[in-house]
PDB file of C-alpha atoms in Angstrom:
ATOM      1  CA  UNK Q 878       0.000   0.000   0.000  1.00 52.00           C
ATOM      2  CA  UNK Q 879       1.696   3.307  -1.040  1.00 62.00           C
ATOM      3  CA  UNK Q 880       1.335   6.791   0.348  1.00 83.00           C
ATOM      4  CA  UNK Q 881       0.434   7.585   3.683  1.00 93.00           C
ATOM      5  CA  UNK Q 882       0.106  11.224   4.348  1.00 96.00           C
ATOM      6  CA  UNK Q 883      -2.152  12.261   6.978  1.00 97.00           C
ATOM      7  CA  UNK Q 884      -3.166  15.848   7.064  1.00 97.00           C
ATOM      8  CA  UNK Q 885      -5.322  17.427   9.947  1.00 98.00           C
ATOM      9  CA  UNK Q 886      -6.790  20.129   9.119  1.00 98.00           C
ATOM     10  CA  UNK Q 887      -8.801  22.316  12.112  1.00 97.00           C
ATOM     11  CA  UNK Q 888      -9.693  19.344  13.643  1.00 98.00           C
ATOM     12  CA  UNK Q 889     -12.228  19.445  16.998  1.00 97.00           C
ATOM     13  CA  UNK Q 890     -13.724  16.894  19.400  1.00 97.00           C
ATOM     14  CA  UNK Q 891     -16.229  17.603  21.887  1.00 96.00           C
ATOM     15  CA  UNK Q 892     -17.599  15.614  24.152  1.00 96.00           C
ATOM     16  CA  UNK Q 893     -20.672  17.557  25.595  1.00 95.00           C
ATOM     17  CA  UNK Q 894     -19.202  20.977  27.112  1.00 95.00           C
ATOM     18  CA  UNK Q 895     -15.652  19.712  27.461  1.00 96.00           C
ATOM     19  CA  UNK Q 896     -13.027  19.803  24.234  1.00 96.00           C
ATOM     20  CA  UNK Q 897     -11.081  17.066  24.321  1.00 97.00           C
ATOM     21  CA  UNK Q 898      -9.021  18.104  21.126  1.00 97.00           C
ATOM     22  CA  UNK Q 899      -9.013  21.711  20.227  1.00 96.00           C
ATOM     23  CA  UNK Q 900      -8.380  22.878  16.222  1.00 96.00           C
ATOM     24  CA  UNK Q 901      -5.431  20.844  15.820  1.00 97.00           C
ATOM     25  CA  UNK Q 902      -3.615  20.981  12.476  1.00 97.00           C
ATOM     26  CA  UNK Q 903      -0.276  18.303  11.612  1.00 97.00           C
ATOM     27  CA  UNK Q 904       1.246  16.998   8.540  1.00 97.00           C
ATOM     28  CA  UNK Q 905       2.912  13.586   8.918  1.00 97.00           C
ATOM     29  CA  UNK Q 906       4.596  12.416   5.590  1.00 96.00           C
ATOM     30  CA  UNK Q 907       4.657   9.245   4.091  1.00 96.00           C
ATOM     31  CA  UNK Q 908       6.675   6.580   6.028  1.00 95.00           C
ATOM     32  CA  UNK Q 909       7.673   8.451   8.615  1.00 96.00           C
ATOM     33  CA  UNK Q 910       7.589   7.150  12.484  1.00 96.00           C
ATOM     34  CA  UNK Q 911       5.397  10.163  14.599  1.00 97.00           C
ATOM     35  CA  UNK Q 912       4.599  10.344  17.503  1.00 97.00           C
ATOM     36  CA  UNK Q 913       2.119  12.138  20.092  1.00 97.00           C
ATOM     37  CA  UNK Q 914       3.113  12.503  23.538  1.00 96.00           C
ATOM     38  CA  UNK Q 915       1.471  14.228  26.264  1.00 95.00           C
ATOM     39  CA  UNK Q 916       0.117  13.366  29.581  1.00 94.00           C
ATOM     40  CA  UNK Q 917      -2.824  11.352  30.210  1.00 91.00           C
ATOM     41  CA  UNK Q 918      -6.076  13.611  28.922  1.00 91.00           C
ATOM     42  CA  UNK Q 919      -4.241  16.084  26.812  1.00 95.00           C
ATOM     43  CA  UNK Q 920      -6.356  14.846  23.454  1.00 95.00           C
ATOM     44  CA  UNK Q 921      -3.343  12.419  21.972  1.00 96.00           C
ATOM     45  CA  UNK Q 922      -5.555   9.361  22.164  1.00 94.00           C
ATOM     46  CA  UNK Q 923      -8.959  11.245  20.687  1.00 96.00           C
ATOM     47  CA  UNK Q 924      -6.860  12.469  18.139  1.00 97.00           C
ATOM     48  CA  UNK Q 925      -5.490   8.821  16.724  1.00 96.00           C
ATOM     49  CA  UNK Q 926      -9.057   7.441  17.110  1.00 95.00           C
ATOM     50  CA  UNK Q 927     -10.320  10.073  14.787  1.00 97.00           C
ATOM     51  CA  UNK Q 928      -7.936   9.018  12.519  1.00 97.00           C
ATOM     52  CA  UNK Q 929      -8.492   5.048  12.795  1.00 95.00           C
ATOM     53  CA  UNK Q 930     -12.377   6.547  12.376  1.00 95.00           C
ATOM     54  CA  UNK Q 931     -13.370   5.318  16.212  1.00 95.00           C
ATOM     55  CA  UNK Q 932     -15.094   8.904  16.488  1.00 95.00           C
ATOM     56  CA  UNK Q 933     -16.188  11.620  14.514  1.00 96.00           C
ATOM     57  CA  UNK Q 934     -14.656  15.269  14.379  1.00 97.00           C
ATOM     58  CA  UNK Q 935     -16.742  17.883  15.657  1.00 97.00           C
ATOM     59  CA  UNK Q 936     -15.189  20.334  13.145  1.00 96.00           C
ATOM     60  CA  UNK Q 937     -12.075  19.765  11.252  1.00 97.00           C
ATOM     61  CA  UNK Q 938     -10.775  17.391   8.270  1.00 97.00           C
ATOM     62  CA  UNK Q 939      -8.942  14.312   8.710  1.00 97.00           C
ATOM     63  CA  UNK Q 940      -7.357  14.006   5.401  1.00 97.00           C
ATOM     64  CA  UNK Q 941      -5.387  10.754   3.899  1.00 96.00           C
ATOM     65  CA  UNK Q 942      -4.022  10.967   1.076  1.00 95.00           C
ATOM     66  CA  UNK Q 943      -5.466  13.818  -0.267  1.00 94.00           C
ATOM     67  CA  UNK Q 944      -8.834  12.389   0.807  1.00 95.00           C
ATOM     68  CA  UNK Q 945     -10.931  13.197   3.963  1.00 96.00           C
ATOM     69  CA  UNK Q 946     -11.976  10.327   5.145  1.00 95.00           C
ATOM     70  CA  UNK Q 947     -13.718  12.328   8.282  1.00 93.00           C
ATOM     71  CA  UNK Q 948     -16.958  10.579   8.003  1.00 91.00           C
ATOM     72  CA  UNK Q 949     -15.608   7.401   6.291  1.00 93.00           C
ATOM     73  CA  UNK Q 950     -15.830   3.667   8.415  1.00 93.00           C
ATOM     74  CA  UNK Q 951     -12.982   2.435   9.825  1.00 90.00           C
ATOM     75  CA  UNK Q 952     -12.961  -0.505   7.441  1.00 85.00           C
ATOM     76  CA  UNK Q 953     -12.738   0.984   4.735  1.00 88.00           C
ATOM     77  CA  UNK Q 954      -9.481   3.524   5.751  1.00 91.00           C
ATOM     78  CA  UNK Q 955      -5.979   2.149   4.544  1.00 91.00           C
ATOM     79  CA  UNK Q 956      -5.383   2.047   8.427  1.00 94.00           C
ATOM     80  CA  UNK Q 957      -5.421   0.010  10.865  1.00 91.00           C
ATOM     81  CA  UNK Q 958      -4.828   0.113  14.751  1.00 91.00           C
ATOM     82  CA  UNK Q 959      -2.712  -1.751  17.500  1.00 89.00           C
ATOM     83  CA  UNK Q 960      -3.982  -1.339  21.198  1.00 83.00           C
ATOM     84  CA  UNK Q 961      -2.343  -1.135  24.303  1.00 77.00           C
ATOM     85  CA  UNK Q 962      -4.532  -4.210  25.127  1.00 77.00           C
ATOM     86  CA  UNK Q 963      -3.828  -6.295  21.854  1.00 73.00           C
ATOM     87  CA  UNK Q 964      -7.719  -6.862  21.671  1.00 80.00           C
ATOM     88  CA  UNK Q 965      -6.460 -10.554  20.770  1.00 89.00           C
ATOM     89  CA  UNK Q 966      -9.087 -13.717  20.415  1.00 92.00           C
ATOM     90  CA  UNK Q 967      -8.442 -16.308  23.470  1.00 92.00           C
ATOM     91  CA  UNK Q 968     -10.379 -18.890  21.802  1.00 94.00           C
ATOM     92  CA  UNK Q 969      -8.049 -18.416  18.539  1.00 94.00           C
ATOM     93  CA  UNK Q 970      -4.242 -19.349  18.093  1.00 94.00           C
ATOM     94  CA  UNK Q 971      -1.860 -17.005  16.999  1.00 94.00           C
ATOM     95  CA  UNK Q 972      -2.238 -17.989  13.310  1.00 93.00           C
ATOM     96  CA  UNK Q 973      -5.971 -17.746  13.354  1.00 92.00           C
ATOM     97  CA  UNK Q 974      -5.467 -14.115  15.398  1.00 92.00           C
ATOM     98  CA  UNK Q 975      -3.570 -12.884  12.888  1.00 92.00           C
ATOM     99  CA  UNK Q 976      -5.149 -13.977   9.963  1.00 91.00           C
ATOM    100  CA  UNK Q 977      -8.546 -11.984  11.417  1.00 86.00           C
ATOM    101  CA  UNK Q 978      -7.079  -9.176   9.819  1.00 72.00           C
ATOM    102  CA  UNK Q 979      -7.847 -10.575   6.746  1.00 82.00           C
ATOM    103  CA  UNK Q 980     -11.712 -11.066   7.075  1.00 75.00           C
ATOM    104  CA  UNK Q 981     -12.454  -7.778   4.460  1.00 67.00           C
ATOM    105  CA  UNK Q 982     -10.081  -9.173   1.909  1.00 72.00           C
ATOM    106  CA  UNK Q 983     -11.071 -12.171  -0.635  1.00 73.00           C
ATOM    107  CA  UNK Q 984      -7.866 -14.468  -0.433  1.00 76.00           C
ATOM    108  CA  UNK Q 985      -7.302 -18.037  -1.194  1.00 73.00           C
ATOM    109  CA  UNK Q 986      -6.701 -20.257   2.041  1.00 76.00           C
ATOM    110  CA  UNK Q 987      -3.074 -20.816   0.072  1.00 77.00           C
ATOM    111  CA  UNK Q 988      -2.601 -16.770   0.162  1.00 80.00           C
ATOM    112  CA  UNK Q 989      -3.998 -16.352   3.317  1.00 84.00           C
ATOM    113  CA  UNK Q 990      -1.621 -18.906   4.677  1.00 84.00           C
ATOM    114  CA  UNK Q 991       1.621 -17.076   3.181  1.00 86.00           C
ATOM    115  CA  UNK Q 992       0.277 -13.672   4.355  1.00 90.00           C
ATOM    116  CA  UNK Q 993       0.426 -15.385   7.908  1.00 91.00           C
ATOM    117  CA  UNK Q 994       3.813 -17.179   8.004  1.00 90.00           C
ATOM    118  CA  UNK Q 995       5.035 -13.833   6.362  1.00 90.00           C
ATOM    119  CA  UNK Q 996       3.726 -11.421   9.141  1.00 90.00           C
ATOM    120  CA  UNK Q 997       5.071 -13.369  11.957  1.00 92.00           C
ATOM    121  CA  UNK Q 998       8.495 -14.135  10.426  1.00 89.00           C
ATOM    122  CA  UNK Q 999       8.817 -10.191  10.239  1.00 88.00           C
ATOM    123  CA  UNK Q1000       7.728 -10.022  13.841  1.00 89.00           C
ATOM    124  CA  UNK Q1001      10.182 -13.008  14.984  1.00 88.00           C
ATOM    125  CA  UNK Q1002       7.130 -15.358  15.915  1.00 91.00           C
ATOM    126  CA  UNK Q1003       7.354 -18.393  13.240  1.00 91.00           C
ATOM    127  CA  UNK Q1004       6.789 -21.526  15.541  1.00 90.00           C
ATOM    128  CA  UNK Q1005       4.266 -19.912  17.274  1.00 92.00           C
ATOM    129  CA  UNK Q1006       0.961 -20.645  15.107  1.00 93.00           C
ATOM    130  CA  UNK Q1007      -0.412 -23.122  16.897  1.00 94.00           C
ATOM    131  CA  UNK Q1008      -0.450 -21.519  20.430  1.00 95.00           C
ATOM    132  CA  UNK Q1009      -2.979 -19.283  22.375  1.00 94.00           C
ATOM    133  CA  UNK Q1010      -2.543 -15.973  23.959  1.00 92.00           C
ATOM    134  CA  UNK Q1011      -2.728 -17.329  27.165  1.00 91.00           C
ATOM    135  CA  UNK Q1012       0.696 -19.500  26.414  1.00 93.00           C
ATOM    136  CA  UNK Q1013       2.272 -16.084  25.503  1.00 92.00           C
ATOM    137  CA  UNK Q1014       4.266 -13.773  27.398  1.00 87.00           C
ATOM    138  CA  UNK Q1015       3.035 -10.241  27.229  1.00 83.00           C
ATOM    139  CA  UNK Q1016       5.450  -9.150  24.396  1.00 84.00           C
ATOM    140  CA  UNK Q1017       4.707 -11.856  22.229  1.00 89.00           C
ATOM    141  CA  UNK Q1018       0.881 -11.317  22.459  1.00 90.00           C
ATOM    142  CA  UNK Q1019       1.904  -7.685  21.075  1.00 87.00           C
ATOM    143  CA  UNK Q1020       3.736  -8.792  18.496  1.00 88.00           C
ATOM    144  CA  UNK Q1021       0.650 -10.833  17.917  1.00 92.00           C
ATOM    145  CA  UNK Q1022      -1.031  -7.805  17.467  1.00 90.00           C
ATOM    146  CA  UNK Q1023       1.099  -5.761  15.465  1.00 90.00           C
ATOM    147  CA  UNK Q1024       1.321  -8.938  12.960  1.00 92.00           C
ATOM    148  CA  UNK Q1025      -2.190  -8.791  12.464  1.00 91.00           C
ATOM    149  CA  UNK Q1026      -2.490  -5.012  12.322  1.00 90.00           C
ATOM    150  CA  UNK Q1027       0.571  -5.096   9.147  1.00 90.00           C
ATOM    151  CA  UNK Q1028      -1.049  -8.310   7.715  1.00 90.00           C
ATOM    152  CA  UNK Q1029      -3.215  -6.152   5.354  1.00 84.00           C
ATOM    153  CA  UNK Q1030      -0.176  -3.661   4.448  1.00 86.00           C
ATOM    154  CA  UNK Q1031      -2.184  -0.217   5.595  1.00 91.00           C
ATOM    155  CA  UNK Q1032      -0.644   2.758   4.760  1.00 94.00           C
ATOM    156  CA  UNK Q1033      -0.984   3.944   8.138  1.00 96.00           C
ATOM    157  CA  UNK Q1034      -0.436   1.701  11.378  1.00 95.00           C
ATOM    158  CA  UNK Q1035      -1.977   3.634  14.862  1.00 96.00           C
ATOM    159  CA  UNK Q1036      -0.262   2.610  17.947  1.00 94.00           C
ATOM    160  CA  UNK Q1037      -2.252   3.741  21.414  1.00 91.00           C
ATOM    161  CA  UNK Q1038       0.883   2.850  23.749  1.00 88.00           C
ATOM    162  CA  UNK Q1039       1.176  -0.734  22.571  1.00 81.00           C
ATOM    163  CA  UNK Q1040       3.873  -1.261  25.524  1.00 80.00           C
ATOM    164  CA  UNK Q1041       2.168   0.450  27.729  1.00 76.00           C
ATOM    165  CA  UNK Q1042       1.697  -3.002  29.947  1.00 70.00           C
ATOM    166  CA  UNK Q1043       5.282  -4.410  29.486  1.00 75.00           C
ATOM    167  CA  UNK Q1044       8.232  -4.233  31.673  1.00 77.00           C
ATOM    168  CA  UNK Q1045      10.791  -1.876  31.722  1.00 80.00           C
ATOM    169  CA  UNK Q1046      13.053  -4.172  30.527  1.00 81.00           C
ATOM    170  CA  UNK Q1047      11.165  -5.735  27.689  1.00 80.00           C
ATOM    171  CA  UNK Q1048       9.695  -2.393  26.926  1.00 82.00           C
ATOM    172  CA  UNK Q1049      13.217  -0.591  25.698  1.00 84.00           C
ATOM    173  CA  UNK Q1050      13.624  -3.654  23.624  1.00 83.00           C
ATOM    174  CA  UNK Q1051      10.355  -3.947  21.797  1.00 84.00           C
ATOM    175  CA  UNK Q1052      10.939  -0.050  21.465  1.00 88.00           C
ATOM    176  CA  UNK Q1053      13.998  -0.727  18.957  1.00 87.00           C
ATOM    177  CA  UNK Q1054      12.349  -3.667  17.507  1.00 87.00           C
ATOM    178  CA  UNK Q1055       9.247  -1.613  16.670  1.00 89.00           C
ATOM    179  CA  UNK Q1056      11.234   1.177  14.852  1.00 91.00           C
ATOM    180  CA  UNK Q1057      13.082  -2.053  12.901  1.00 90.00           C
ATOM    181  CA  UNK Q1058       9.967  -3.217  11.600  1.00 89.00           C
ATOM    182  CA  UNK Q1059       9.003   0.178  10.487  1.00 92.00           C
ATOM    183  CA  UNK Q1060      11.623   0.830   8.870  1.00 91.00           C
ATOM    184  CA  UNK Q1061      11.561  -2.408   6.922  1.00 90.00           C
ATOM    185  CA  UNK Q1062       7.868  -1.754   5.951  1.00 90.00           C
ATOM    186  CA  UNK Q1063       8.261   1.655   5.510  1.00 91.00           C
ATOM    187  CA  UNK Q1064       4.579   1.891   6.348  1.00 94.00           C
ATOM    188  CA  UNK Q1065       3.717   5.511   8.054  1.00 97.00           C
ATOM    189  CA  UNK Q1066       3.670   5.259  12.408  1.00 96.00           C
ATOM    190  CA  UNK Q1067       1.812   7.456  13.929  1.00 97.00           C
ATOM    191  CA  UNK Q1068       2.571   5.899  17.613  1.00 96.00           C
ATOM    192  CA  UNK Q1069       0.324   7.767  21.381  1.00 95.00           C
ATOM    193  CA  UNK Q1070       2.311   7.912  24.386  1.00 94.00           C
ATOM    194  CA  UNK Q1071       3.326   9.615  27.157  1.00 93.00           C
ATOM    195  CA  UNK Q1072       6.643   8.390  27.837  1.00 91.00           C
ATOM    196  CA  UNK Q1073       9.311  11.071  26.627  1.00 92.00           C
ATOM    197  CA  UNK Q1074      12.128   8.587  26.253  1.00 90.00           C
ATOM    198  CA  UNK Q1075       9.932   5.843  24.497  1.00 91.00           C
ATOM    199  CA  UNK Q1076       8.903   9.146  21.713  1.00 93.00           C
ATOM    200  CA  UNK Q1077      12.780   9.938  21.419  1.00 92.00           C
ATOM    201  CA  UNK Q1078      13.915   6.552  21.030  1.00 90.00           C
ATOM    202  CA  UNK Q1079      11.528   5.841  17.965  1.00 92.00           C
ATOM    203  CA  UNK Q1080      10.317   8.827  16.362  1.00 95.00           C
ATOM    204  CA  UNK Q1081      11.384  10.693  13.341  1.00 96.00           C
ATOM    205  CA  UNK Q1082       9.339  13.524  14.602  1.00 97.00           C
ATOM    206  CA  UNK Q1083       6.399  14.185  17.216  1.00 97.00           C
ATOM    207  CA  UNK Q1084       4.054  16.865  18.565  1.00 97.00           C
ATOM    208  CA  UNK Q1085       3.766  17.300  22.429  1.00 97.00           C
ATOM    209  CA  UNK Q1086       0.235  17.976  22.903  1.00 97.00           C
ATOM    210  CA  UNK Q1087      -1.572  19.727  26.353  1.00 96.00           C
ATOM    211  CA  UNK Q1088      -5.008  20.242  26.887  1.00 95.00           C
ATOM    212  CA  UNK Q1089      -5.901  19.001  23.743  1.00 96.00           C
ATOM    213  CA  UNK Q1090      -3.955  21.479  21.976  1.00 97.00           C
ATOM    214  CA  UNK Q1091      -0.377  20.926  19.688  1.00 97.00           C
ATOM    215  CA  UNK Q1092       2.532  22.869  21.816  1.00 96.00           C
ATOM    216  CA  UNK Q1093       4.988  22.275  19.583  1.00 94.00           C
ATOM    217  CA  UNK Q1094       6.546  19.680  16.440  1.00 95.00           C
ATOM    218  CA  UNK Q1095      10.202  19.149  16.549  1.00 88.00           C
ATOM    219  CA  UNK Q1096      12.564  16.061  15.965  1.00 81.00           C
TER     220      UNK Q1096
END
């Protein structure tokens, strides 16, 4: 999937009397790893949702690839989501989890099958198809997710603090990891936390964002 600008243009949320996200306008170019940091409740999270399409704008454009896509499904943006809770199936092994992501898409149970074992080999889990998320350790359930979330090649992958829930430890390392894997996608990042260091580590750029306002863009 090529491209993956995303362009906000003015954009607003309200919920009721209180403005979550306040006439925000950002560029992010194609392929490149963003991020939004801010403290919990300054609008970082609202704002990725309205671009996955999880709620509506108030006011504003959400614009990909030249398109706004403001009022358009999720399903049917190039963009797809990982969670800080992996949202995985328990009832489904990993190769099943993963190959959810492919329920919009006609492919042969031959395709399908290659999509899979490609997916996990580029998140380091081939071996793993047969087991359940409750036989995996915390990072490989995320890299569960994020297999699923690339499966369909979207030309914009949302992370809402995917490591949010790990270790210290395991967290720095999945940090580098995740910024390998986007880099040999080159699939546009647009990656929610609140952690400084984690935004540093990864980022080509981000915008620190306070009561639901941009402060400032920088490197």
């Amino acid at each position: 999937m090529a491209g993956g600008e995303v362009q906000l243009v003015d954009l607003v949320k309200r919920f009721g009397d209180f403005t979550a996200v306040d006439g925000i306008n950002l560029k992010v170019a194609p392929g490149e790893f963003f991020s939004l940091l801010g403290p919990s409740g300054c609008g970082k999270t609202t704002t990725l949702r309205m671009i996955a399409g999880f709620e509506r704008p108030t006011e504003g454009q959400v614009v990909l690839d030249g398109t706004d896509v403001a009022n358009v499904p999720p399903h049917k943006r190039h963009v797809n989501t990982v969670f800080q809770n992996y949202a995985l199936f328990p009832h489904l092994n990993v190769e099943k989890n993963v190959a959810f992501g492919l329920r919009y898409k006609e492919t042969s149970k031959g395709e399908s099958g290659t999509l899979v074992g490609r997916a996990l080999e580029l998140v380091r889990l081939m071996g793993y198809e047969k087991r359940r998320p409750n036989q995996l350790s915390g990072g490989q359930q995320q890299r569960v997710a994020l297999a699923r979330a690339l499966i369909l090649n979207p030309a914009v992958l949302l992370l809402d603090e995917p490591l949010g829930a790990l270790d210290a430890k395991l967290r720095k390392a999945l940090q580098i990891e995740l910024k390998a894997i986007q880099e040999e996608v080159g699939i546009t990042f647009i990656y929610v936390t609140h952690d400084q260091e984690e935004a540093l580590t990864m980022s080509d750029r981000l915008a620190v964002m306070s009561n639901g306002q941009i402060e400032q863009v920088g490197p």
